[in-house]
Short mmCIF file of C-alpha atoms in Angstrom, two decimals:
data_model
loop_
_atom_site.label_atom_id
_atom_site.label_comp_id
_atom_site.label_asym_id
_atom_site.label_seq_id
_atom_site.Cartn_x
_atom_site.Cartn_y
_atom_site.Cartn_z
CA MET A 17 -64.82 -48.40 14.23
CA ASN A 18 -64.23 -45.69 12.07
CA GLN A 19 -61.11 -45.68 10.98
CA PRO A 20 -59.11 -48.95 9.77
CA PRO A 21 -56.30 -49.97 12.33
CA ASN A 22 -53.55 -49.42 10.14
CA PRO A 23 -54.31 -46.24 7.97
CA ALA A 24 -52.49 -45.68 4.86
CA ALA A 25 -49.40 -43.11 5.37
CA GLN A 26 -50.03 -39.64 3.88
CA PRO A 27 -48.35 -38.55 1.41
CA GLN A 28 -45.74 -35.72 1.84
CA ALA A 29 -45.79 -32.14 -0.05
CA ALA A 30 -43.01 -32.63 -2.48
CA LEU A 31 -39.97 -30.51 -1.64
CA PRO A 32 -38.87 -27.70 -4.07
CA GLY A 33 -35.89 -27.56 -6.64
CA CYS A 34 -33.57 -25.52 -5.93
CA TRP A 35 -33.41 -22.10 -7.49
CA TRP A 36 -30.22 -22.40 -9.64
CA HIS A 37 -30.09 -26.54 -9.71
CA PRO A 38 -33.79 -27.31 -10.34
CA ASN A 39 -33.01 -31.38 -10.51
CA ARG A 40 -31.91 -31.01 -6.68
CA PRO A 41 -34.89 -30.97 -3.93
CA THR A 42 -34.18 -29.00 -1.16
CA GLY A 43 -35.96 -27.30 1.97
CA LEU A 44 -33.32 -24.65 2.48
CA SER A 45 -34.07 -21.01 1.54
CA CYS A 46 -31.89 -18.01 1.25
CA SER A 47 -32.76 -15.83 4.48
CA ARG A 48 -32.61 -12.55 2.51
CA CYS A 49 -34.68 -13.44 -0.80
CA GLY A 50 -36.14 -16.51 0.06
CA ARG A 51 -35.75 -18.63 -3.54
CA PRO A 52 -34.96 -22.39 -2.22
CA ALA A 53 -31.44 -22.95 -2.52
CA CYS A 54 -29.62 -26.32 -1.89
CA PRO A 55 -26.33 -26.57 0.19
CA ASP A 56 -23.71 -25.79 -2.88
CA CYS A 57 -25.48 -21.85 -3.44
CA LEU A 58 -25.50 -21.01 0.38
CA ARG A 59 -23.51 -18.66 1.91
CA GLU A 60 -23.15 -18.35 5.74
CA ALA A 61 -24.45 -14.70 6.75
CA PRO A 62 -24.19 -13.25 10.00
CA VAL A 63 -28.40 -13.87 10.22
CA GLY A 64 -28.73 -16.92 8.60
CA PHE A 65 -27.87 -18.28 4.84
CA HIS A 66 -27.35 -16.15 2.01
CA CYS A 67 -27.53 -17.64 -1.86
CA THR A 68 -25.12 -16.34 -4.30
CA ASP A 69 -27.13 -13.99 -5.94
CA CYS A 70 -27.54 -11.73 -2.64
CA VAL A 71 -24.09 -12.52 -1.68
CA HIS A 72 -22.49 -10.47 -4.82
CA SER A 73 -25.20 -7.78 -5.20
CA GLY A 74 -24.95 -7.39 -1.14
CA ALA A 75 -20.87 -6.74 -2.19
CA GLN A 76 -21.48 -4.65 -4.39
CA GLN A 77 -23.95 -2.27 -2.60
CA GLN A 78 -21.19 -2.12 0.05
CA ARG A 79 -18.26 -1.14 -1.86
CA ARG A 80 -20.76 1.58 -3.80
CA GLN A 81 -21.77 2.83 -0.34
CA GLN A 82 -17.71 2.94 0.84
CA ARG A 83 -17.24 4.87 -2.47
CA GLY A 84 -19.56 7.75 -1.73
CA TYR A 85 -18.73 7.39 1.84
CA GLN A 86 -14.93 8.31 1.17
CA GLU A 87 -16.17 11.06 -1.75
CA ALA A 88 -18.22 13.24 1.02
CA GLY A 89 -15.14 13.30 3.16
CA PHE A 90 -15.60 10.45 5.72
CA GLY A 91 -14.11 7.36 6.00
CA GLN A 92 -11.70 5.49 8.80
CA ARG A 93 -8.90 8.87 10.07
CA THR A 94 -6.29 8.87 11.96
CA VAL A 95 -5.79 10.66 15.41
CA PHE A 96 -5.18 13.75 14.00
CA GLY A 97 -8.23 13.99 11.71
CA ALA A 98 -6.43 13.08 8.78
CA ARG A 99 -8.30 10.52 6.26
CA LEU A 100 -5.32 7.26 5.90
CA SER A 101 -2.37 8.27 3.13
CA GLN A 102 0.42 6.57 2.21
CA SER A 103 1.94 9.76 0.20
CA VAL A 104 4.90 11.80 1.25
CA LEU A 105 4.44 14.22 -1.40
CA VAL A 106 4.89 17.56 0.88
CA THR A 107 7.75 15.69 2.43
CA GLN A 108 9.39 15.41 -0.89
CA ALA A 109 9.05 18.62 -2.14
CA ILE A 110 10.22 20.45 0.96
CA LEU A 111 13.31 18.46 0.28
CA ALA A 112 13.48 19.07 -3.18
CA VAL A 113 13.24 22.99 -2.33
CA ASN A 114 15.92 22.76 0.20
CA VAL A 115 19.00 20.55 -1.48
CA LEU A 116 17.93 22.91 -4.71
CA VAL A 117 18.59 26.30 -2.43
CA PHE A 118 21.41 24.77 -1.41
CA LEU A 119 22.97 24.09 -4.79
CA ILE A 120 21.72 27.36 -6.05
CA THR A 121 24.06 29.05 -3.03
CA VAL A 122 27.09 26.58 -4.29
CA VAL A 123 26.73 27.60 -7.86
CA GLN A 124 26.71 31.74 -6.68
CA ALA A 125 29.88 31.18 -4.01
CA GLY A 126 31.94 28.67 -6.18
CA SER A 127 32.31 26.71 -3.25
CA LEU A 128 30.98 23.76 -1.92
CA ASN A 129 31.99 24.48 2.00
CA ASP A 130 31.97 28.42 1.41
CA ASN A 131 28.14 28.64 0.41
CA GLU A 132 27.60 31.02 2.99
CA LEU A 133 29.28 33.94 0.86
CA SER A 134 26.65 34.02 -1.58
CA SER A 135 24.00 36.95 -2.18
CA LEU A 136 20.86 34.60 -1.84
CA PHE A 137 22.54 33.53 1.48
CA GLN A 138 23.59 36.55 2.67
CA TYR A 139 20.34 38.47 1.67
CA GLY A 140 18.03 35.52 3.24
CA THR A 141 19.74 34.50 6.88
CA LEU A 142 18.16 35.27 9.32
CA TYR A 143 20.17 38.31 10.97
CA GLY A 144 18.70 39.92 14.09
CA ASP A 145 19.72 43.69 13.03
CA ALA A 146 18.80 43.33 9.35
CA THR A 147 14.81 41.77 10.45
CA LEU A 148 14.22 44.33 13.49
CA GLY A 149 15.95 47.31 12.66
CA HIS A 150 15.42 46.48 8.59
CA ASN A 151 12.22 45.26 8.00
CA GLU A 152 13.28 42.66 6.60
CA TRP A 153 10.68 40.37 7.60
CA TRP A 154 10.85 37.75 5.21
CA ARG A 155 14.35 35.91 6.85
CA VAL A 156 11.79 34.71 9.84
CA LEU A 157 11.17 31.93 7.03
CA THR A 158 13.58 31.63 3.67
CA SER A 159 16.43 31.25 6.44
CA GLY A 160 14.69 27.74 7.31
CA PHE A 161 15.92 27.01 3.56
CA LEU A 162 19.40 28.27 3.97
CA HIS A 163 22.12 25.62 4.37
CA PHE A 164 26.09 25.76 6.14
CA GLY A 165 27.60 23.55 3.75
CA PRO A 166 27.32 20.15 2.62
CA ILE A 167 27.28 18.39 5.92
CA HIS A 168 24.56 20.44 7.34
CA ILE A 169 22.51 20.28 4.47
CA ALA A 170 22.74 16.64 4.58
CA VAL A 171 22.01 16.14 8.43
CA ASN A 172 19.25 18.28 8.14
CA MET A 173 17.51 16.59 5.29
CA PHE A 174 17.78 13.13 6.64
CA SER A 175 16.25 14.07 9.29
CA LEU A 176 13.67 15.93 7.60
CA TRP A 177 13.04 12.60 5.81
CA MET A 178 13.09 9.93 8.92
CA MET A 179 10.52 12.25 10.78
CA GLY A 180 8.40 13.48 7.75
CA ARG A 181 7.25 10.90 6.38
CA SER A 182 5.97 9.86 9.59
CA LEU A 183 4.38 12.79 10.57
CA GLU A 184 2.48 13.69 7.01
CA GLN A 185 0.85 10.14 7.13
CA VAL A 186 -0.27 10.87 10.26
CA THR A 187 -1.08 14.33 10.21
CA GLY A 188 -2.13 14.92 6.66
CA ARG A 189 -0.80 17.61 4.08
CA GLY A 190 -3.03 20.45 5.67
CA ARG A 191 -1.96 19.95 9.22
CA TYR A 192 2.09 19.23 8.30
CA LEU A 193 2.66 22.33 6.23
CA ALA A 194 1.17 24.06 9.16
CA LEU A 195 2.83 22.59 11.47
CA TYR A 196 6.70 22.58 9.59
CA PHE A 197 6.34 26.66 9.02
CA VAL A 198 4.74 27.26 11.54
CA SER A 199 7.62 25.75 13.74
CA MET A 200 9.74 27.52 11.65
CA LEU A 201 8.29 30.89 12.64
CA GLY A 202 8.46 30.09 16.46
CA ALA A 203 12.21 29.12 15.78
CA SER A 204 12.89 32.46 13.83
CA ALA A 205 10.68 34.36 16.43
CA ALA A 206 13.23 32.56 19.47
CA VAL A 207 16.29 33.61 17.78
CA LEU A 208 15.07 37.17 17.32
CA LEU A 209 13.73 37.74 21.11
CA PHE A 210 16.05 35.89 23.11
CA GLY A 211 19.36 35.86 20.31
CA ASP A 212 22.09 38.47 19.86
CA PRO A 213 20.56 40.61 17.22
CA ALA A 214 24.06 41.25 15.48
CA GLY A 215 24.98 37.30 16.21
CA PHE A 216 27.48 36.25 12.40
CA PRO A 217 27.41 34.55 10.75
CA GLY A 218 23.56 34.83 11.22
CA THR A 219 21.14 31.89 11.65
CA ALA A 220 19.91 29.57 8.81
CA GLY A 221 18.67 25.59 8.30
CA ALA A 222 16.13 23.71 8.73
CA SER A 223 16.83 22.48 11.91
CA GLY A 224 13.94 24.63 13.55
CA ALA A 225 11.30 23.24 11.79
CA LEU A 226 12.61 19.51 12.29
CA PHE A 227 13.05 19.89 15.97
CA GLY A 228 8.55 21.31 15.49
CA LEU A 229 8.59 17.74 14.07
CA MET A 230 10.12 16.79 16.93
CA GLY A 231 7.82 17.94 19.49
CA ALA A 232 5.10 16.85 17.28
CA TYR A 233 6.25 13.21 17.93
CA ALA A 234 6.89 13.89 21.80
CA VAL A 235 3.30 14.80 22.40
CA THR A 236 1.88 12.42 19.74
CA VAL A 237 3.67 9.40 22.43
CA LEU A 238 2.62 10.59 25.17
CA LYS A 239 -0.81 11.16 23.53
CA LEU A 240 -1.44 7.79 22.19
CA ARG A 241 0.76 5.91 24.93
CA LEU A 242 2.93 4.95 22.71
CA ASN A 243 6.90 3.00 23.04
CA PRO A 244 9.00 6.03 24.36
CA THR A 245 12.37 4.76 23.50
CA GLY A 246 13.08 5.66 20.23
CA LEU A 247 11.97 9.61 21.60
CA ILE A 248 13.93 9.22 24.17
CA ILE A 249 17.16 7.99 21.88
CA THR A 250 16.04 10.66 19.50
CA LEU A 251 15.69 14.09 22.09
CA ALA A 252 19.43 12.74 23.87
CA LEU A 253 21.29 12.69 20.57
CA ASN A 254 19.45 15.97 19.59
CA ALA A 255 20.31 17.43 22.97
CA PHE A 256 24.13 16.27 22.50
CA ILE A 257 24.34 18.05 19.39
CA THR A 258 22.48 21.34 20.33
CA PHE A 259 24.87 22.02 23.37
CA GLY A 260 27.79 20.24 22.48
CA ILE A 261 28.77 21.33 19.07
CA PRO A 262 29.90 25.16 18.92
CA GLY A 263 27.75 27.21 16.32
CA ILE A 264 24.68 25.40 16.87
CA SER A 265 21.27 28.09 17.84
CA ILE A 266 20.20 26.30 20.61
CA TRP A 267 17.12 29.33 20.67
CA ALA A 268 16.10 28.20 16.90
CA HIS A 269 15.93 24.59 18.43
CA ALA A 270 14.45 25.76 21.60
CA GLY A 271 12.19 28.04 20.41
CA GLY A 272 11.13 25.23 17.37
CA LEU A 273 10.24 22.38 19.79
CA VAL A 274 8.09 24.03 21.96
CA THR A 275 6.14 25.59 19.26
CA GLY A 276 5.98 22.02 17.70
CA ALA A 277 4.36 20.58 20.63
CA LEU A 278 1.73 23.39 21.50
CA LEU A 279 0.74 23.17 18.10
CA THR A 280 0.20 19.44 18.29
CA VAL A 281 -1.82 19.85 21.62
CA ALA A 282 -4.09 21.93 19.12
CA LEU A 283 -4.65 19.55 17.06
CA LEU A 284 -4.96 16.36 18.85
CA TYR A 285 -6.79 17.80 21.78
CA ALA A 286 -9.29 19.59 19.44
CA PRO A 287 -13.07 18.80 20.11
CA GLN A 288 -14.20 15.88 17.70
CA VAL A 289 -16.84 17.83 16.70
CA ASN A 290 -16.34 19.94 13.99
CA GLN A 291 -12.47 18.99 14.36
CA ALA A 292 -11.01 20.46 11.16
CA ARG A 293 -12.29 24.17 12.50
CA TYR A 294 -11.04 23.71 15.74
CA GLN A 295 -7.61 22.71 15.00
CA ALA A 296 -7.15 25.70 12.29
CA ILE A 297 -8.31 27.89 14.87
CA GLY A 298 -5.72 26.89 17.60
CA ILE A 299 -3.13 26.85 14.48
CA ALA A 300 -3.87 30.55 13.85
CA ILE A 301 -3.86 31.58 17.46
CA ILE A 302 -0.28 30.15 18.03
CA ALA A 303 0.44 32.03 14.41
CA VAL A 304 -0.05 34.98 15.09
CA ALA A 305 0.74 35.37 18.48
CA ILE A 306 4.32 34.42 17.39
CA ILE A 307 3.62 37.00 14.28
CA GLY A 308 2.49 39.48 17.45
CA LEU A 309 5.82 38.60 19.51
CA ILE A 310 8.17 39.49 16.60
CA ILE A 311 6.66 42.66 15.61
CA TYR A 312 6.56 44.06 19.35
CA LYS A 313 10.19 42.75 19.21
CA GLY A 314 10.82 44.52 16.18
CA SER A 315 8.88 47.94 17.77
CA GLN A 316 11.80 48.48 19.93
CA PHE A 317 14.66 48.19 17.98
CA PRO A 318 16.55 51.08 17.18
CA PRO A 319 16.49 51.18 13.14
CA GLU A 320 19.90 50.30 11.17
CA THR A 321 21.00 50.66 7.77
CA CYS A 322 22.23 47.76 5.89
CA GLN A 323 24.41 47.01 2.79
CA PHE A 324 26.59 44.55 1.31
CA ILE A 325 30.29 44.49 1.86
CA GLN A 326 33.12 42.75 0.52
CA TYR A 327 34.52 40.40 2.45
CA ARG A 328 37.07 36.94 1.97
CA GLN A 329 36.60 36.95 -1.71
CA GLY A 330 32.34 37.26 -1.37
CA PRO A 331 29.73 40.08 -0.52
CA TYR A 332 29.05 39.92 3.22
CA TYR A 333 25.48 41.82 4.50
CA THR A 334 26.42 43.72 7.46
CA CYS A 335 24.11 46.91 9.57
CA GLY A 336 24.96 49.46 11.35
#
């Protein structure tokens, strides 16, 4: 026989020591860098196991990539294409401007409840004859920052705070500003087109823009198939206020609601490729159409002569 019946066992190769604990022999290694590692120095990964150094360096690289991704304008976005944010700076600024303007009218009129007698109020309220016949076009926007008394501004500012915060966060500042002011423009256009041009005491208040936010809320709920209970309650309550309380401008509310809904359709249904560009085009088309209707209405309105007269111990702006 060439071989003994019980050959001696061949010696096994010695196991390498852990890279971080050399006194610990191990048959394991990092699937990323290949260095031997004991079980205490390995972490489970999507593929195999990584050592602690690779885990740490991978996390740093991921954070750098994420920062660069966000700085380049990418990152997690809402359904409107806006980056996620908890800021409500625009809502706060609009609310502050409304309150400031109200306080100025109170000081000018010397009355908290009859602040519409102030010159600022008279010169900024939406009078159809002054706007269309006397070319005082600024009234289509300035009227949205004037309010009849403390209850009027308190209700509108509460509604702005409740609806504006959520919409600003999901739409982004730029889209939210466009939604607010174009809705205000649409509300004024509806008053000028369909309302009484010589109506007294004129149309004022942020409710036209607020109904635009409500229209945006309605389209968003329908688009995302959210629970409509809150929307139904909000619409029912505001419909009761609009038609049940005398002196409320129905056309301003209706114009703001329709404009806000149309703007939101343009924002939500814009193509995903170059979304911001298509959204801007949609907003511009709606705004230009509203301005065109106002100019067309003004071209058909006879010229008016307007002036301040004394009325109830205060100035009153009248046209005739």
